Tab-separated table of C-alpha atoms in Angstrom:
chain	number	residue	atom	x	y	z
A	2	CYS	CA	-25.489	26.774	-18.165
A	3	VAL	CA	-26.468	23.478	-16.894
A	4	THR	CA	-23.145	22.561	-18.113
A	5	LEU	CA	-21.051	25.988	-16.661
A	6	ASP	CA	-23.501	24.827	-13.352
A	7	VAL	CA	-22.765	21.266	-12.595
A	8	GLN	CA	-18.952	21.404	-13.678
A	9	ALA	CA	-19.168	24.645	-10.865
A	10	ALA	CA	-20.805	22.623	-8.346
A	11	CYS	CA	-18.654	19.525	-8.724
A	12	ARG	CA	-15.071	20.982	-7.389
A	13	ASP	CA	-12.249	18.632	-7.880
A	14	THR	CA	-10.971	15.701	-5.112
A	15	THR	CA	-8.252	16.094	-5.049
A	16	VAL	CA	-5.745	13.419	-2.884
A	17	THR	CA	-1.514	13.000	-2.203
A	18	GLN	CA	0.627	10.645	-1.888
A	19	GLU	CA	3.568	10.319	0.349
A	20	LEU	CA	5.822	7.894	1.143
A	21	LEU	CA	7.922	8.323	4.075
A	22	LYS	CA	10.409	6.545	6.036
A	23	GLU	CA	14.020	5.028	3.980
A	24	GLY	CA	14.487	1.478	3.267
A	25	PHE	CA	12.916	-1.243	2.628
A	26	HIS	CA	9.718	-0.340	5.821
A	27	ARG	CA	7.832	2.909	4.959
A	28	ASP	CA	5.383	3.806	5.307
A	29	LEU	CA	2.699	5.103	2.560
A	30	LEU	CA	0.046	8.319	3.982
A	31	VAL	CA	-3.179	9.005	1.709
A	32	LYS	CA	-3.783	12.608	1.720
A	33	VAL	CA	-7.264	14.268	-0.151
A	34	GLU	CA	-9.321	16.924	-0.047
A	35	LEU	CA	-12.806	15.871	-1.612
A	36	GLY	CA	-14.666	19.054	-3.260
A	37	GLU	CA	-17.822	19.851	-1.531
A	38	ASP	CA	-18.744	17.886	2.161
A	39	ALA	CA	-18.831	14.189	2.885
A	40	GLY	CA	-21.699	15.015	4.591
A	41	GLY	CA	-21.144	11.774	7.328
A	42	CYS	CA	-20.056	9.705	4.396
A	43	ALA	CA	-16.850	7.304	4.709
A	44	VAL	CA	-14.629	8.077	2.380
A	45	ALA	CA	-11.830	5.579	1.525
A	46	ALA	CA	-8.906	4.799	-1.234
A	47	GLN	CA	-7.827	2.337	-3.049
A	48	VAL	CA	-4.667	2.295	-3.719
A	49	ARG	CA	-2.980	-0.725	-5.671
A	50	LEU	CA	0.015	-2.387	-4.800
A	51	PRO	CA	2.808	-3.149	-7.124
A	52	PRO	CA	4.417	-6.514	-7.160
A	53	GLY	CA	7.622	-5.004	-5.117
A	54	ILE	CA	5.801	-3.761	-2.672
A	55	TYR	CA	2.530	-4.977	0.085
A	56	VAL	CA	1.606	-4.223	3.000
A	57	ASP	CA	2.148	-6.758	6.127
A	58	PRO	CA	-2.019	-8.827	6.454
A	59	TYR	CA	-0.711	-9.309	10.530
A	60	GLU	CA	0.997	-6.148	11.233
A	61	LEU	CA	-2.126	-4.691	9.973
A	62	ALA	CA	-4.462	-7.058	11.462
A	63	THR	CA	-2.280	-5.856	15.004
A	64	LEU	CA	-2.527	-2.364	13.847
A	65	GLN	CA	-6.288	-2.694	13.077
A	66	GLN	CA	-6.871	-4.212	16.578
A	67	HIS	CA	-5.982	-1.395	18.394
A	68	ASN	CA	-7.778	1.077	16.394
A	69	LEU	CA	-4.662	2.221	14.584
A	70	THR	CA	-5.811	2.290	10.645
A	71	LYS	CA	-9.094	0.332	9.169
A	72	ALA	CA	-8.373	-0.626	6.025
A	73	VAL	CA	-8.831	-3.620	2.841
A	74	LEU	CA	-6.680	-6.192	0.913
A	75	PHE	CA	-7.394	-7.926	-2.136
A	76	PRO	CA	-6.494	-10.407	-1.952
A	77	ASP	CA	-6.029	-11.159	1.897
A	78	VAL	CA	-4.009	-14.146	1.823
A	79	ILE	CA	0.248	-13.106	1.183
A	80	ASP	CA	2.996	-14.317	0.474
A	81	VAL	CA	5.094	-12.023	2.489
A	82	GLU	CA	8.540	-13.579	1.728
A	83	ALA	CA	8.262	-13.616	-1.570
A	84	PRO	CA	10.581	-12.119	-4.591
A	85	GLU	CA	8.934	-9.355	-6.575
A	86	TYR	CA	9.902	-11.692	-9.882
A	87	LEU	CA	7.563	-13.919	-7.576
A	88	ALA	CA	4.669	-11.813	-6.049
A	89	ARG	CA	1.293	-9.992	-7.646
A	90	ASP	CA	-0.699	-6.957	-7.232
A	91	VAL	CA	-2.729	-6.056	-4.637
A	92	VAL	CA	-5.167	-4.058	-4.043
A	93	LEU	CA	-6.168	-1.919	-0.846
A	94	LEU	CA	-8.774	0.049	0.072
A	95	LEU	CA	-7.387	2.425	3.079
A	96	PHE	CA	-10.122	3.614	5.133
A	97	LEU	CA	-9.540	7.169	5.840
A	98	GLU	CA	-10.467	9.323	8.769
A	99	PRO	CA	-11.369	13.546	8.650
A	100	GLU	CA	-9.264	15.632	9.554
A	101	ALA	CA	-9.856	18.077	12.591
A	102	ARG	CA	-9.689	21.069	11.047
A	103	CYS	CA	-11.084	20.879	7.245
A	104	SER	CA	-14.614	19.486	7.022
A	105	ARG	CA	-13.408	18.543	3.436
A	106	CYS	CA	-9.470	16.899	4.130
A	107	PHE	CA	-9.072	13.215	5.156
A	108	ARG	CA	-6.062	11.225	5.649
A	109	ALA	CA	-4.776	7.820	6.460
A	110	ALA	CA	-0.561	5.786	6.624
A	111	VAL	CA	-0.275	2.725	6.850
A	112	PRO	CA	2.955	0.569	6.778
A	113	VAL	CA	4.015	-0.356	3.724
A	114	HIS	CA	7.367	-3.996	2.095
A	115	ALA	CA	9.507	-3.522	-0.144
A	116	ARG	CA	10.440	-6.814	-1.609
A	117	TYR	CA	13.717	-8.376	-3.379
A	118	HIS	CA	14.284	-7.890	-6.287
A	119	ARG	CA	16.127	-9.428	-8.969
A	120	PRO	CA	20.021	-8.474	-9.258
A	121	ALA	CA	20.372	-5.611	-11.989
A	122	GLU	CA	23.169	-4.840	-14.326
A	123	GLY	CA	24.538	-1.206	-14.315
A	124	THR	CA	23.073	0.269	-11.579
A	125	GLY	CA	22.654	-0.259	-7.971
A	126	GLU	CA	18.767	0.383	-7.811
A	127	ALA	CA	14.795	-0.986	-9.097
A	128	SER	CA	12.257	1.422	-9.560
A	129	VAL	CA	8.563	0.677	-7.893
A	130	VAL	CA	5.791	3.590	-9.506
A	131	LEU	CA	3.208	3.674	-6.981
A	132	GLU	CA	-0.296	4.500	-9.426
A	133	SER	CA	-1.725	7.461	-7.574
A	134	PRO	CA	-5.251	5.631	-5.913
A	135	GLU	CA	-8.816	6.074	-6.778
A	136	VAL	CA	-10.633	8.241	-4.600
A	137	LEU	CA	-13.966	6.624	-2.775
A	138	LEU	CA	-17.236	7.858	-1.274
A	139	CYS	CA	-19.735	5.647	0.602
A	140	CYS	CA	-23.124	7.066	1.569
A	141	CYS	CA	-25.098	4.827	4.160
A	142	HIS	CA	-27.979	7.521	5.223
A	143	SER	CA	-27.643	8.864	2.529
A	144	HIS	CA	-26.830	9.747	-2.248
A	145	PRO	CA	-23.386	11.686	-2.352
A	146	SER	CA	-24.650	13.890	-6.193
A	147	ALA	CA	-25.221	12.485	-9.023
A	148	GLU	CA	-23.499	15.027	-11.068
A	149	CYS	CA	-20.284	14.474	-8.829
A	150	TRP	CA	-20.213	11.281	-8.181
A	151	GLU	CA	-21.334	7.940	-10.149
A	152	PRO	CA	-20.535	4.523	-8.567
A	153	ALA	CA	-17.577	2.692	-8.524
A	154	GLU	CA	-17.438	-1.087	-8.291
A	155	VAL	CA	-16.327	-2.018	-5.075
A	156	ASP	CA	-17.802	-4.983	-3.401
A	157	THR	CA	-16.978	-4.328	0.308
A	158	PRO	CA	-18.735	-2.525	3.523
A	159	CYS	CA	-18.279	0.861	4.512
A	160	SER	CA	-16.116	-0.039	6.613
A	161	SER	CA	-13.351	-2.230	7.823
A	162	ASP	CA	-15.165	-3.427	10.766
A	163	ASN	CA	-19.224	-3.799	8.939
A	164	THR	CA	-20.527	-6.789	7.714
A	165	ARG	CA	-23.090	-5.327	5.858
A	166	PRO	CA	-22.190	-4.368	1.418
A	167	CYS	CA	-22.596	0.215	0.076
A	168	GLN	CA	-22.397	1.262	-2.439
A	169	TRP	CA	-18.978	3.493	-3.211
A	170	HIS	CA	-18.776	6.105	-4.926
A	171	SER	CA	-15.565	7.470	-7.296
A	172	PRO	CA	-15.672	11.350	-8.781
A	173	LYS	CA	-16.457	11.928	-11.632
A	174	HIS	CA	-13.005	14.957	-12.827
A	175	ARG	CA	-10.696	14.660	-10.607
A	176	PRO	CA	-7.529	16.672	-12.164
A	177	ALA	CA	-4.436	13.555	-12.984
A	178	SER	CA	-1.617	12.967	-9.402
A	179	GLU	CA	1.774	12.496	-9.392
A	180	GLU	CA	2.597	8.110	-9.558
A	181	SER	CA	4.629	7.916	-5.872
A	182	MET	CA	7.691	5.986	-7.236
A	183	LEU	CA	9.972	4.031	-4.424
A	184	ARG	CA	13.955	3.158	-5.328
A	185	VAL	CA	14.743	-0.019	-3.844
A	186	PRO	CA	18.606	-1.944	-3.732
A	187	VAL	CA	19.022	-3.883	-5.468
A	188	GLY	CA	22.390	-5.912	-6.182
A	189	LEU	CA	24.713	-5.839	-9.665
A	190	ARG	CA	24.948	-8.894	-11.972
A	191	GLU	CA	29.002	-8.759	-11.741
A	192	HIS	CA	29.114	-9.284	-8.484
A	193	ASN	CA	27.652	-12.947	-8.566
A	194	SER	CA	30.803	-14.415	-8.734
A	195	LEU	CA	32.576	-12.473	-6.487
A	196	VAL	CA	29.117	-13.446	-4.103
A	197	CYS	CA	29.350	-17.477	-4.489
A	198	ALA	CA	32.888	-17.316	-3.074
A	199	LEU	CA	32.380	-15.627	-0.513
A	200	THR	CA	29.524	-17.139	0.328
A	201	LEU	CA	30.549	-20.196	0.105
A	202	LEU	CA	33.500	-19.838	0.985
A	203	THR	CA	32.058	-18.361	4.472
A	204	THR	CA	29.627	-21.125	5.200
A	205	GLY	CA	32.159	-24.357	4.526
A	206	LEU	CA	33.821	-22.340	7.697
A	207	CYS	CA	30.832	-21.935	9.433
A	208	SER	CA	30.761	-25.899	9.605
A	209	GLY	CA	34.360	-26.748	9.891
A	210	LEU	CA	33.629	-24.288	13.184
A	211	ILE	CA	30.466	-26.192	14.207
A	212	LEU	CA	32.104	-29.770	13.148
A	213	ALA	CA	34.778	-28.631	15.449
A	214	ALA	CA	33.178	-27.551	18.225
A	215	ALA	CA	30.631	-30.702	18.569
A	216	CYS	CA	33.351	-33.272	17.980
A	217	LYS	CA	35.202	-31.452	21.124
A	218	TYR	CA	32.834	-31.144	22.940
A	219	GLY	CA	30.338	-33.347	22.196
A	220	HIS	CA	28.782	-36.195	24.178
A	221	PHE	CA	28.891	-39.458	22.170
A	222	SER	CA	27.535	-42.910	23.046
C-alpha cells in the first residue's frame, strides 16, 4: 500500500520541446508540466546541444539584459564560426517561467542556430538529434518531496542572476519523451568539382575586375 501511495503521489512530470521557424536559425521552445505544485521553487530544463546546433552566447547575453530569457551555458565560451565536425557538445540550463493559467506549467524559449556540416553523398540534408531535456527543480527555501525528487549533479545557482549555489533536484518518475530532429541543408559531394571550378572562375573574374579598376582609376606616385 505504501508503494502504491508513493506512486500515486508522484505524478509524472512531462516535458516537451519544439523547434520553431525554418532554416538555420530557430527558436527552441521547452514546456514542462510538473507532477506537483512547484511551491515557489525555480524550475529549469537542462538541454544537451549536440555539435550540430548551438546557442550564441553574445545573443543570449543581449536577451538576458532585456529580461527576455534566462539561461546558463556550459562552457560559456563557444566558437560560433566552427563547423559541426569541429564543434563539441554544449549544455544549456534554461530557466523556465510559470504560465498564468496553470500553476504546474512552465515554459521558455531561446534562439538556437544550426552549424554547417560536411557535404553528404546522395542526400542534401544532415540530421541533428536533440535529446529530451532533463527537468530540474531548485527550492532555496524548502525541500521537494523525497519520494518524488532526487538530488541532481548540477553546479549552478537557482537563477541566472544569483551567485549563491543551490541544490537542484530531478524527478524520479518521468515518462520517456520523444527526441526532436533538426534537418540541416548540406552540399552534395558529387558537386565538388563543379563548385570548385565555379569558385575559381568567380574569384579570378572578380580579381581581374578589381585590378582593372585600380589601374584605370588609381593614382600611383
